[in-house]
Coordinates of C-alpha atoms in Angstrom, one line a residue:
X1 CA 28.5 58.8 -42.0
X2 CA 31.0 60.4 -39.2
X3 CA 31.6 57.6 -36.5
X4 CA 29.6 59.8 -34.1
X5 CA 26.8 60.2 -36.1
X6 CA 27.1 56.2 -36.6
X7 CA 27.5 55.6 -32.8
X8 CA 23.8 57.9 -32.1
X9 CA 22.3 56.2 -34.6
X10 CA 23.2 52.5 -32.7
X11 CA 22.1 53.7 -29.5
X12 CA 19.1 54.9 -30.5
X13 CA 18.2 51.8 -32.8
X14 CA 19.2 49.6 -29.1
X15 CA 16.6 52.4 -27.5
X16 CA 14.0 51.3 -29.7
X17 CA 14.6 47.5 -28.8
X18 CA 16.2 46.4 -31.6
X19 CA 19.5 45.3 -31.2
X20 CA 19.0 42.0 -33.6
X21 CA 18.8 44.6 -36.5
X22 CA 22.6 46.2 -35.7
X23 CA 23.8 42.8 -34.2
X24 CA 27.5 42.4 -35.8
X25 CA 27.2 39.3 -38.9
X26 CA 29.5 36.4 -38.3
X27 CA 29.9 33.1 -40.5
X28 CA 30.9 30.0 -38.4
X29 CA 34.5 30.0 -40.1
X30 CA 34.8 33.5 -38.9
X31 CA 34.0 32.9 -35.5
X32 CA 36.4 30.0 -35.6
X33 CA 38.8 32.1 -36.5
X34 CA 38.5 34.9 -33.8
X35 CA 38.0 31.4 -31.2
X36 CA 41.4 30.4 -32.3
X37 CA 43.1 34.3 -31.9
X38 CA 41.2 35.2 -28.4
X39 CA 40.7 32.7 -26.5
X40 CA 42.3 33.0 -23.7
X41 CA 42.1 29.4 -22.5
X42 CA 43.7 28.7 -25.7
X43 CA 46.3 30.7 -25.2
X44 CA 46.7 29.4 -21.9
X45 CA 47.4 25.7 -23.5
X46 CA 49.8 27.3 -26.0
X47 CA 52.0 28.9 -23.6
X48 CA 52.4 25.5 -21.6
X49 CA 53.2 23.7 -24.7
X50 CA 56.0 26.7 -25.8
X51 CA 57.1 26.6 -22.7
X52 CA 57.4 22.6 -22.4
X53 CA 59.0 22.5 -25.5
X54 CA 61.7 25.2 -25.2
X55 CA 62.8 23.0 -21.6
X56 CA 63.1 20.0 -23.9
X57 CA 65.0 22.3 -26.7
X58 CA 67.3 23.7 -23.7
X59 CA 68.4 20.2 -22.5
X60 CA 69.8 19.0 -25.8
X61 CA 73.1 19.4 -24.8
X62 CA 72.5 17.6 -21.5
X63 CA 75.8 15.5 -20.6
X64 CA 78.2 17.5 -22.7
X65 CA 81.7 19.8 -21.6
X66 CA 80.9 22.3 -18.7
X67 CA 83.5 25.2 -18.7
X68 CA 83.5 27.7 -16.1
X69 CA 85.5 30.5 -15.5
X70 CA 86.5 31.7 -11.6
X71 CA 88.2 34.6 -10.2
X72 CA 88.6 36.6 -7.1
X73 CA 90.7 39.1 -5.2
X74 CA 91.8 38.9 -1.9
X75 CA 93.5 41.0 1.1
X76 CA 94.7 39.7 4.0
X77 CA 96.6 40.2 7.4
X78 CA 98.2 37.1 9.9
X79 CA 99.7 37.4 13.0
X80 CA 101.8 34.6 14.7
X81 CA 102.6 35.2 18.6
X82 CA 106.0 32.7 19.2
X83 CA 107.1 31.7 22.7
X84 CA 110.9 31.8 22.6
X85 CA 110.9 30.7 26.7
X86 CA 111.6 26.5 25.5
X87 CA 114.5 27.7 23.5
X88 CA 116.1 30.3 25.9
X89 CA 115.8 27.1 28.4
X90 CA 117.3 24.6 25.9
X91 CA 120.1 26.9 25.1
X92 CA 120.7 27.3 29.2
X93 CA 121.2 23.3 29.9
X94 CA 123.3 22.9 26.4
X95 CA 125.2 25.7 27.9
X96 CA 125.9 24.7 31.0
X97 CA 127.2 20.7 30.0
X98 CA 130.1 22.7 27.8
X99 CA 133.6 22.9 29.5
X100 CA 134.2 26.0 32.5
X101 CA 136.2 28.2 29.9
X102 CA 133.8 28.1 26.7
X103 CA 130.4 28.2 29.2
X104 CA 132.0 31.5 30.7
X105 CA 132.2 33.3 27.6
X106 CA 128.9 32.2 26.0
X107 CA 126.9 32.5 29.4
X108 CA 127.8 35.9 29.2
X109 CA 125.8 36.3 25.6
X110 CA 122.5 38.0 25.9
X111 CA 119.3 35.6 26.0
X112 CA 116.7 35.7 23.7
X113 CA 113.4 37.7 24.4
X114 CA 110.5 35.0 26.3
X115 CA 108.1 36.3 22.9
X116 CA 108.0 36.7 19.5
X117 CA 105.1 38.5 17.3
X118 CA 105.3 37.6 13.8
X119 CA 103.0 39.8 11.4
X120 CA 102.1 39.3 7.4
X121 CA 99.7 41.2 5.1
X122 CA 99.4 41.5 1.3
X123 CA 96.9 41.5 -1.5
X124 CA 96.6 39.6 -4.3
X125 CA 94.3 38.2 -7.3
X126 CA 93.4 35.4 -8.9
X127 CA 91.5 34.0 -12.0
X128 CA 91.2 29.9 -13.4
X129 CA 89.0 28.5 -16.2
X130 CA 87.8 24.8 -15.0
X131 CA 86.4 22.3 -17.4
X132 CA 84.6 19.1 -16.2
X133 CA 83.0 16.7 -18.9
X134 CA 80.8 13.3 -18.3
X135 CA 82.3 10.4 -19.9
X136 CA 79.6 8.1 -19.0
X137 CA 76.6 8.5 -16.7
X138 CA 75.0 4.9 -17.3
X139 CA 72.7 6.7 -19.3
X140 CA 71.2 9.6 -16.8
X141 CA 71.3 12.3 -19.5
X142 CA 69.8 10.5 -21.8
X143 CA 67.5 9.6 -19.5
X144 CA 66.5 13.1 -18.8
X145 CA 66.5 14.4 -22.2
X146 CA 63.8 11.9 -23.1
X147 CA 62.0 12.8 -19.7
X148 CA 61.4 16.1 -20.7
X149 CA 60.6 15.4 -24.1
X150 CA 57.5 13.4 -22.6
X151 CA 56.9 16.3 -20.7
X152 CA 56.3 18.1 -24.2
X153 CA 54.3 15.2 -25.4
X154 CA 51.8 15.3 -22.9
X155 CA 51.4 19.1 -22.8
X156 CA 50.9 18.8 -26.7
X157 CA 48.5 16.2 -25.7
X158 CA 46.6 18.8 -23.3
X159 CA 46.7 21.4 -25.8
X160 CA 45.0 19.5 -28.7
X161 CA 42.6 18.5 -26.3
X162 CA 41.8 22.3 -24.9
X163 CA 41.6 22.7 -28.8
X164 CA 39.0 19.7 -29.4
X165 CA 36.6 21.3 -26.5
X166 CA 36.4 24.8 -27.4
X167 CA 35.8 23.8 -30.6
X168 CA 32.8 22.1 -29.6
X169 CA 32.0 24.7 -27.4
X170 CA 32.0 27.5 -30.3
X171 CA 29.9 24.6 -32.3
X172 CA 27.5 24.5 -29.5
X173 CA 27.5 28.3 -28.6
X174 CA 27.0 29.8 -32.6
X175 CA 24.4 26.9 -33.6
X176 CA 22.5 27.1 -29.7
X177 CA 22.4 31.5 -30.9
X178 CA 21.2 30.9 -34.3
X179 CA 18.5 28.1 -32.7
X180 CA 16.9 30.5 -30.1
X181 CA 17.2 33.3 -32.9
X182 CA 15.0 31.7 -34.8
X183 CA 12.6 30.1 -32.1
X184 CA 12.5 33.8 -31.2
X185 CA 11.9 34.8 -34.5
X186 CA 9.2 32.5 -35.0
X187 CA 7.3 33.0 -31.8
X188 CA 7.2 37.1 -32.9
X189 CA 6.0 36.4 -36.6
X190 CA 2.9 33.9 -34.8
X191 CA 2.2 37.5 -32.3
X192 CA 1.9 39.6 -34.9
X193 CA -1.0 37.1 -36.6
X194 CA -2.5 36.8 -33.3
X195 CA -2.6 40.5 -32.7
X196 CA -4.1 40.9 -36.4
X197 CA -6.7 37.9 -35.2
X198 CA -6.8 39.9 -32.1
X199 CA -8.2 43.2 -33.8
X200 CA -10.5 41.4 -36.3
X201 CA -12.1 39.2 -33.5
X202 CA -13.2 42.5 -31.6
X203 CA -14.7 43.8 -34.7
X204 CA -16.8 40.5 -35.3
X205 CA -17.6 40.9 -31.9
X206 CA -19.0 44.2 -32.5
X207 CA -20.6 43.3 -35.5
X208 CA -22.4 40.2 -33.3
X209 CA -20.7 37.9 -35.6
X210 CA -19.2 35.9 -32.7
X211 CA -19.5 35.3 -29.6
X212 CA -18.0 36.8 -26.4
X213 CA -16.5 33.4 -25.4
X214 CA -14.4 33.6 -28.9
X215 CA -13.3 37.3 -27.9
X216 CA -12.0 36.2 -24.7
X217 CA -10.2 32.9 -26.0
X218 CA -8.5 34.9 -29.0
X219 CA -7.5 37.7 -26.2
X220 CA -5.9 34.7 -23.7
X221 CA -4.6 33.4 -27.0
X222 CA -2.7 36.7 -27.4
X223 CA -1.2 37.4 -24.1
X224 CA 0.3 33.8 -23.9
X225 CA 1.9 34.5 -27.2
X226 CA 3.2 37.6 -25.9
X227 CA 4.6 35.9 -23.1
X228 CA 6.0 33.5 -25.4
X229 CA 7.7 35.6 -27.7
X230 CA 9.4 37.6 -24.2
X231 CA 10.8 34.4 -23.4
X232 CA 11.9 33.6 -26.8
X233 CA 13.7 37.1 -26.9
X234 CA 15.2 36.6 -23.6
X235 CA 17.0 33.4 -24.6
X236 CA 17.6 34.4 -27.8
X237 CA 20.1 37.4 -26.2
X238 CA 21.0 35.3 -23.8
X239 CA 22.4 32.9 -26.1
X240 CA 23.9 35.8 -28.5
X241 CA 25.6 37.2 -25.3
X242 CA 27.3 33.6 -24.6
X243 CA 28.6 33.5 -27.9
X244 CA 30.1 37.1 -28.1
X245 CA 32.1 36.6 -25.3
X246 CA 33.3 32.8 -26.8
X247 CA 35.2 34.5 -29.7
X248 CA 35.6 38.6 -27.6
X249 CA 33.9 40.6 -30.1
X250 CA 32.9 43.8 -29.1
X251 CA 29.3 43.8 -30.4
X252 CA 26.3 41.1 -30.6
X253 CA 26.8 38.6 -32.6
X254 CA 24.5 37.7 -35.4
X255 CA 25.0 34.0 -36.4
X256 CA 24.5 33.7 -40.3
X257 CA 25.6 30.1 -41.1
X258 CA 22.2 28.2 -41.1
X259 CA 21.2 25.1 -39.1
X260 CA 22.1 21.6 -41.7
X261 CA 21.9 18.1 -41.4
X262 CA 23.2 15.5 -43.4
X263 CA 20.8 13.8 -45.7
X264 CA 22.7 10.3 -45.9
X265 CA 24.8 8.7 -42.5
X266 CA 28.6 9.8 -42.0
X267 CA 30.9 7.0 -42.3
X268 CA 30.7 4.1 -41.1
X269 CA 31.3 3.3 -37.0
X270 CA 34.9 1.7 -37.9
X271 CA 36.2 5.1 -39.6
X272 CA 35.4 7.3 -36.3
X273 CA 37.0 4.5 -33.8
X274 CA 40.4 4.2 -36.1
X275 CA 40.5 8.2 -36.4
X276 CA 40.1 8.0 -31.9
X277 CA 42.6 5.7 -31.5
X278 CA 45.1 7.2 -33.6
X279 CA 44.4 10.9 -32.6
X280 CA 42.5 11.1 -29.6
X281 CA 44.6 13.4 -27.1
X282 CA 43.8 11.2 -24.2
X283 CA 45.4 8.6 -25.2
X284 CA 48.5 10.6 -26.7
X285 CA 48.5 11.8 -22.9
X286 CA 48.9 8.8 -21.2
X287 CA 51.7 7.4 -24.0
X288 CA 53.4 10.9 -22.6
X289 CA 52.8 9.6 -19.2
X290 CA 53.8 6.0 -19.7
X291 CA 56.9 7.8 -21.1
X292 CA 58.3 9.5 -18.5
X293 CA 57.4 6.5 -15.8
X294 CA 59.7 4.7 -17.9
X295 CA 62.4 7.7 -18.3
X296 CA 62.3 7.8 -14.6
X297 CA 63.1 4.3 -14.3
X298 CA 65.9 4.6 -16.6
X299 CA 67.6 7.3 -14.5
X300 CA 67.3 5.3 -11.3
X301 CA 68.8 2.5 -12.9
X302 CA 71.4 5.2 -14.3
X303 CA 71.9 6.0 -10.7
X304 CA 73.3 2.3 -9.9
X305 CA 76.2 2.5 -12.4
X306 CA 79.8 4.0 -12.4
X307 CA 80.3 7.8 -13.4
X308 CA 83.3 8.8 -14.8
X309 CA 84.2 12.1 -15.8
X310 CA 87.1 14.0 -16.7
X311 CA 88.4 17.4 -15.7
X312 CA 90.8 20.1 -15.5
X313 CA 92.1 23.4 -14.4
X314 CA 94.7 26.0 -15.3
X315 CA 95.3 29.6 -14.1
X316 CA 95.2 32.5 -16.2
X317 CA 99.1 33.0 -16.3
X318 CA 101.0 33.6 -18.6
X319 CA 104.5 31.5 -19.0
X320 CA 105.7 28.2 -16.6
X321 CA 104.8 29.4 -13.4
X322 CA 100.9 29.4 -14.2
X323 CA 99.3 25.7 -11.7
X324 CA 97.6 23.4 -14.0
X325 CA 96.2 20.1 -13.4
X326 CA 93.9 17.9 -15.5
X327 CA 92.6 14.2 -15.2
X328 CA 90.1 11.2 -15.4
X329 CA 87.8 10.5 -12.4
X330 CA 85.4 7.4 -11.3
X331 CA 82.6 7.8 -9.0
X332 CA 80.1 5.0 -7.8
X333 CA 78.2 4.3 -4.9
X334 CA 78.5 1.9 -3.0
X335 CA 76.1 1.9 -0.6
X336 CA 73.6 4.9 0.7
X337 CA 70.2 4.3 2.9
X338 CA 68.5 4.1 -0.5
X339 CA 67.1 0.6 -1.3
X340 CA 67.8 1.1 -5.2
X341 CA 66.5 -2.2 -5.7
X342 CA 63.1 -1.7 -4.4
X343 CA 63.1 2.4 -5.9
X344 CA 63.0 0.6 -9.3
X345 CA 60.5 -1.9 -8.7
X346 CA 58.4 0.9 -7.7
X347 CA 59.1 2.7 -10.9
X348 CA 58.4 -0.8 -12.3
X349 CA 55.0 -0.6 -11.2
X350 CA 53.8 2.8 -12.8
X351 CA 55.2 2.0 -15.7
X352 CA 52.8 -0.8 -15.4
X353 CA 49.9 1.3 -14.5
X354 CA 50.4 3.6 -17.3
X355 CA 49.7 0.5 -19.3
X356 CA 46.6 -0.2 -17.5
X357 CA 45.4 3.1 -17.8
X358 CA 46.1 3.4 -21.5
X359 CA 44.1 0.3 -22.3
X360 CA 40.9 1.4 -19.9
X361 CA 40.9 4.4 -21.9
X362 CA 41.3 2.6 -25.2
X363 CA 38.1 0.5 -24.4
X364 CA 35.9 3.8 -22.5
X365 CA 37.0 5.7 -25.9
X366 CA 35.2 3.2 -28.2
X367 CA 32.8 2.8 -26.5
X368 CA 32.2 7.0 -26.2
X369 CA 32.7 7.4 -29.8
X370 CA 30.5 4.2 -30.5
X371 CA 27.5 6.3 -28.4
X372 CA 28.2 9.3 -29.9
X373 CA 27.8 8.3 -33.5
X374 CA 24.6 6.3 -32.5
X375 CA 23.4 9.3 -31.3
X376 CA 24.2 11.5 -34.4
X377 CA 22.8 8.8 -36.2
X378 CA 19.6 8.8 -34.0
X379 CA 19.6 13.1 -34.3
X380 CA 19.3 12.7 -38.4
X381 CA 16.6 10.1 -38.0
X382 CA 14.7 12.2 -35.6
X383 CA 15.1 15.6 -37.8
X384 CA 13.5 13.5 -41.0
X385 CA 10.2 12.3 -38.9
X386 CA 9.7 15.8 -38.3
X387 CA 8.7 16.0 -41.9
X388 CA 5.2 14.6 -42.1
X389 CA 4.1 16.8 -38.6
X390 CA 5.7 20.1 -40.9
X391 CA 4.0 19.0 -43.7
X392 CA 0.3 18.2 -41.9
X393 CA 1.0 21.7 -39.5
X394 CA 1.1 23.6 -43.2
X395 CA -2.4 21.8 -44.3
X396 CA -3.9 22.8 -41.4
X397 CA -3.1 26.0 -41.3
X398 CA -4.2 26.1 -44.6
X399 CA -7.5 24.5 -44.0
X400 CA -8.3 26.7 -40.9
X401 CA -7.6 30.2 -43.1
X402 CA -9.7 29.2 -46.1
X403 CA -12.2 27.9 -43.4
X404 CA -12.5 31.5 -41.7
X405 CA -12.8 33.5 -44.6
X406 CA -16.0 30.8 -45.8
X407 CA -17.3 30.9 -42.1
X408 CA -16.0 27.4 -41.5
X409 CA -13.7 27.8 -38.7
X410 CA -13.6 29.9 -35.8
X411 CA -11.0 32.2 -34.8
X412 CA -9.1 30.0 -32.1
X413 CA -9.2 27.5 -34.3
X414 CA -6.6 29.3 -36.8
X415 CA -4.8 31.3 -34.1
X416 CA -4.0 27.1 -32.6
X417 CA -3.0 26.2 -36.4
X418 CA -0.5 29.1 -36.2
X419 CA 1.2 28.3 -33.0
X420 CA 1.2 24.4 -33.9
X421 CA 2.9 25.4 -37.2
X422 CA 5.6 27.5 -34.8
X423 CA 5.7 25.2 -32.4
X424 CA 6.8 22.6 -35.5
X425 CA 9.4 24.8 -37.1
X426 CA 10.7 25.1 -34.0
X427 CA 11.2 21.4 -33.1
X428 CA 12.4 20.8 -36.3
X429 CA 14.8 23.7 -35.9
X430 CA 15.8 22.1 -32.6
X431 CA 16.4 18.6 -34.2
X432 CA 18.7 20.1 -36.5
X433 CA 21.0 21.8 -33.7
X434 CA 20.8 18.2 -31.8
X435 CA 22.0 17.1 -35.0
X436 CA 25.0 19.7 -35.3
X437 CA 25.5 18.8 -31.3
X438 CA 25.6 15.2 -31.7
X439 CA 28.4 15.7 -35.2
X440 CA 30.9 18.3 -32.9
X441 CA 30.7 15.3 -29.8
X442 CA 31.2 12.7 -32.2
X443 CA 34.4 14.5 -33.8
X444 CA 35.8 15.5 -30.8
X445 CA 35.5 11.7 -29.5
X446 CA 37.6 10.6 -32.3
X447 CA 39.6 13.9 -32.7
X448 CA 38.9 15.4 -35.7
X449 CA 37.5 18.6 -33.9
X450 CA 38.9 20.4 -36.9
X451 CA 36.5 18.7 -39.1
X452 CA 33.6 19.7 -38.0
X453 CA 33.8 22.5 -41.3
X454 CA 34.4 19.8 -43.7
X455 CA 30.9 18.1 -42.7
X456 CA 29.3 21.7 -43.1
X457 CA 30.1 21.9 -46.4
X458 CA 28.8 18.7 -47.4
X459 CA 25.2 19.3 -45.5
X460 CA 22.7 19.2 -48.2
X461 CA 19.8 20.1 -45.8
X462 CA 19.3 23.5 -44.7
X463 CA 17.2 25.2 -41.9
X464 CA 17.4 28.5 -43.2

C-alpha cells in the first residue's frame, strides 16, 4: 500500500470514530525505552550531570605549573624642557671670585641659552614566557578539587532521582491507559447488550408480553449506559493522549502489556528499607551536600596558612643579554577584616546540619518505604477479595439469562446483572493498577525504579 493510500485510509478509519483500531501497539519495555531517549526532562538531568562532571574532570590539574607567554610592541616619543638659567647663574658667581686677568678672558665666553628642549622617540618589541607554580597552598586545591567533585555527586544524585520519577510516571501513565481502555471497553460491550435488550423489550411490548413500565426502565437503562460508555471513551483518550506525549510518539498509543499482580508478597519489609538506604538519591544528595560543607571548610582553613610558590621569567633573547630572573616566594596573611575564626565555625555548623538533615531523611525514608509496601501489600489483598463478588456477578448473570428465556426474570433484571458484572471487572481491573501503582511507589522509595520490569515478569496473575 503507497503511504498515501495508507495515510486516507487512517483518516478516514479516525472519521468513522475509531482511532483505538489504528492506535500505534507499544509493550511497556518499549515505552521505557522511548521514555529514556525523549524525555526531555531527562535529558535535562543528563546534561547537568555531563556538565558537573566535565568541571570536576577540568580541575584535575588544580595547583600545578602555570606558564604564560606575554608580548607586546610599543612606540613612543618623550620630551624634556631643561632650564639652563641656575647654571648660567652659578657659572656667573664662580666667575667672578677668579683672579681680574683669568675672569676677563672667560667673562668674555658666550653664556649658555636660559632653555633646553630635549626630545626622544623609538619603537621597539618585546616577548617573555613566565612560569609561576604553588608549592603549598595548605591544602586549597585540594580542597577545591574535592568541592567540585561533590558538586558531581549531588547532580548524579538529582539525575537518578529525575530517573526514579519518570519511571513511575511512565508506570502510572501506560498502566492508568490500559485501565480506562478497558473500563471503556467494558462499558461498550454492556451497550451493545443493552441495545439488543433494548430492541427485544419493544417487541415484547408489542407482543403485550410486558408491560410499558419494563419498556421505559430497559429504555432509561440504555441511555445511562450510553452516557457511561461516552465517559468511558473520553477518559480512555484522555489517558492514551497523556501517555503519547510521556514517551513523544507520533501516533496514539495502544498499551498491550496487561494489568498483573503478584500472587504471593514481595520481599520482606527489611529488603526494601536496606535497598533505600543504600541507593535512595536523597540521601546520596545530602552526603553530596555534607561534602562540599566540609570542602568549604577545608579551604577556609586553607586560607589561614602560608602559600609559597615559586616563579620565573626570561625574555625571548637569544645569547647573554636576554633579563631573566627566577625564585621562591611566601605569602601569608596576617591580618584582614575577616574574623577567620568565626568564618570556620560557621562552616562548622553546616557541616553539622548536613548531618542533621541526612539522619531526618534516613528516618522519613523508612518510614515512606515502610507505608508504601503496606500499601502494596494492602493493593494485592484488596485485588484477591474481588474474587468472590467476580465469581457471584458471573452466577447472576447466568441465573437472570436462563431466567428470561423460561419467563423467570424480567428484562431489567438482566440488563442490572450486566452492568454489575462491568461494574466488577472494572473494580477488579482498577485493583490491579492500584496494585501496579502501589509496586512503582514502593521501588522508587527504595530505589530500584529500574526494577519495576523484573516484578512484571514474575506476575503470575493477569488482567487480560
Amino acid at each position: 500500500m503507497r503511504p498515501i493510500a495508507r495515510l486516507c485510509l487512517l483518516l478516514f478509519g479516525l472519521a468513522l470514530g475509531l482511532p483505538a483500531a489504528w492506535a500505534q501497539p507499544m509493550d511497556f519495555a518499549t515505552a521505557q525505552q522511548k521514555l529514556r531517549q525523549r524525555s526531555d526532562r531527562l535529558a535535562a538531568s543528563q546534561q547537568a550531570l555531563q556538565g558537573a562532571q566535565l568541571k570536576r574532570e577540568a580541575a584535575q590539574g588544580l595547583g600545578g605549573p602555570v606558564i604564560s607567554l606575554g608580548a607586546m610592541a610599543y612606540a613612543y616619543n618623550a620630551s624634556l624642557d631643561l632650564n639652563l638659567d641656575p647654571i648660567n647663574q652659578s657659572v656667573g658667581g664662580a666667575v667672578a671670585q677668579l683672579p681680574p686677568p683669568l675672569a676677563g678672558v672667560l667673562g668674555s665666553l658666550p653664556s649658555l641659552p636660559a632653555s633646553y628642549t630635549l626630545q626622544r622617540s623609538d619603537t621597539n618589541s618585546t616577548a617573555s614566557v613566565s612560569g609561576v607554580w604553588p608549592l603549598y597552598t595548605g591544602g586549597a586545591a585540594e580542597a577545591a578539587r574535592r568541592l567540585l567533585g561533590a558538586q558531581a555527586d549531588e547532580a548524579q544524585a538529582d539525575a537518578a532521582q529525575t530517573t526514579e520519577e519518570m519511571q513511575t510516571l511512565l508506570v502510572q501513565r501506560y498502566f492508568g491507559a490500559q485501565l480506562t481502555e478497558r473500563a471503556a471497553a467494558l462499558r461498550e460491550a454492556a451497550l451493545r447488550n443493552i441495545e439488543q435488550h433494548d430492541s427485544a423489550a419493544q417487541k415484547m411490548l408489542d407482543a403485550g408480553v410486558i408491560a410499558r413500565i419494563e419498556r421505559l426502565q430497559a429504555r432509561a437503562a440504555l441511555e445511562d449506559a450510553r452516557r457511561q460508555a461516552r465517559k468511558a471513551r473520553d477518559e480512555a483518550e484522555l489517558a492514551a493522549a497523556a501517555l503519547a506525549r510521556t514517551v513523544k510518539a507520533s501516533a496514539r498509543v495502544r498499551p498491550t502489556s496487561p494489568l498483573f499482580v503478584l500472587t504471593e508478597p514481595v520481599e520482606p519489609l527489611p529488603h526494601f528499607v536496606d535497598a533505600a538506604l543504600a541507593h535512595h538519591p536523597g540521601l546520596a544528595k545530602i552526603n553530596a551536600k555534607k561534602g562540599q560543607a566540609e570542602q568549604l571548610h577545608a579551604a577556609q582553613e586553607a586560607l589561614r596558612q602560608p602559600q609559597v610558590f615559586a616563579f620565573g621569567q626570561r625574555e625571548l633573547k637569544t645569547g647573554r643579554s636576554a633579563d631573566w630572573v627566577a625564585g621562591v616566594g611566601v605569602r601569608w596573611t596576617l591580618f584582614d577584616p575577616l574574623d577567620r575564626k568565626t568564618l570556620a565555625e560557621s562552616s562548622l555548623r553546616s557541616i553539622d546540619q548536613a548531618q542533621s538533615l541526612y539522619e531526618q531523611a534516613r528516618s522519613d525514608i523508612e518510614l515512606l518505604v515502610e507505608k508504601r509496601w503496606m500499601a502494596l501489600e494492602q493493593a494485592r489483598q484488596a485485588f484477591w477479595s474481588q474474587q468472590p463478588a467476580l465469581e457471584v456477578a458471573d452466577e447472576v448473570l447466568r441465573l437472570r439469562q436462563v431466567g428470561l428465556r423460561e419467563g423467570t426474570s424480567t428484562t431489567q433484571e438482566l440488563i442490572d446483572a450486566q452492568l454489575n458484572q462491568a461494574k466488577v471487572q472494572t473494580e477488579r481491573a482498577q485493583a490491579a493498577y492500584e496494585y501496579i501503582k502501589a509496586l512503582a511507589e514502593l521501588l522508587e522509595a527504595s530505589g530500584q525504579g529500574d526494577a519495576f520490569e523484573r516484578y512484571m515478569a514474575r506476575a503470575n496473575t493477569k488482567v487480560e
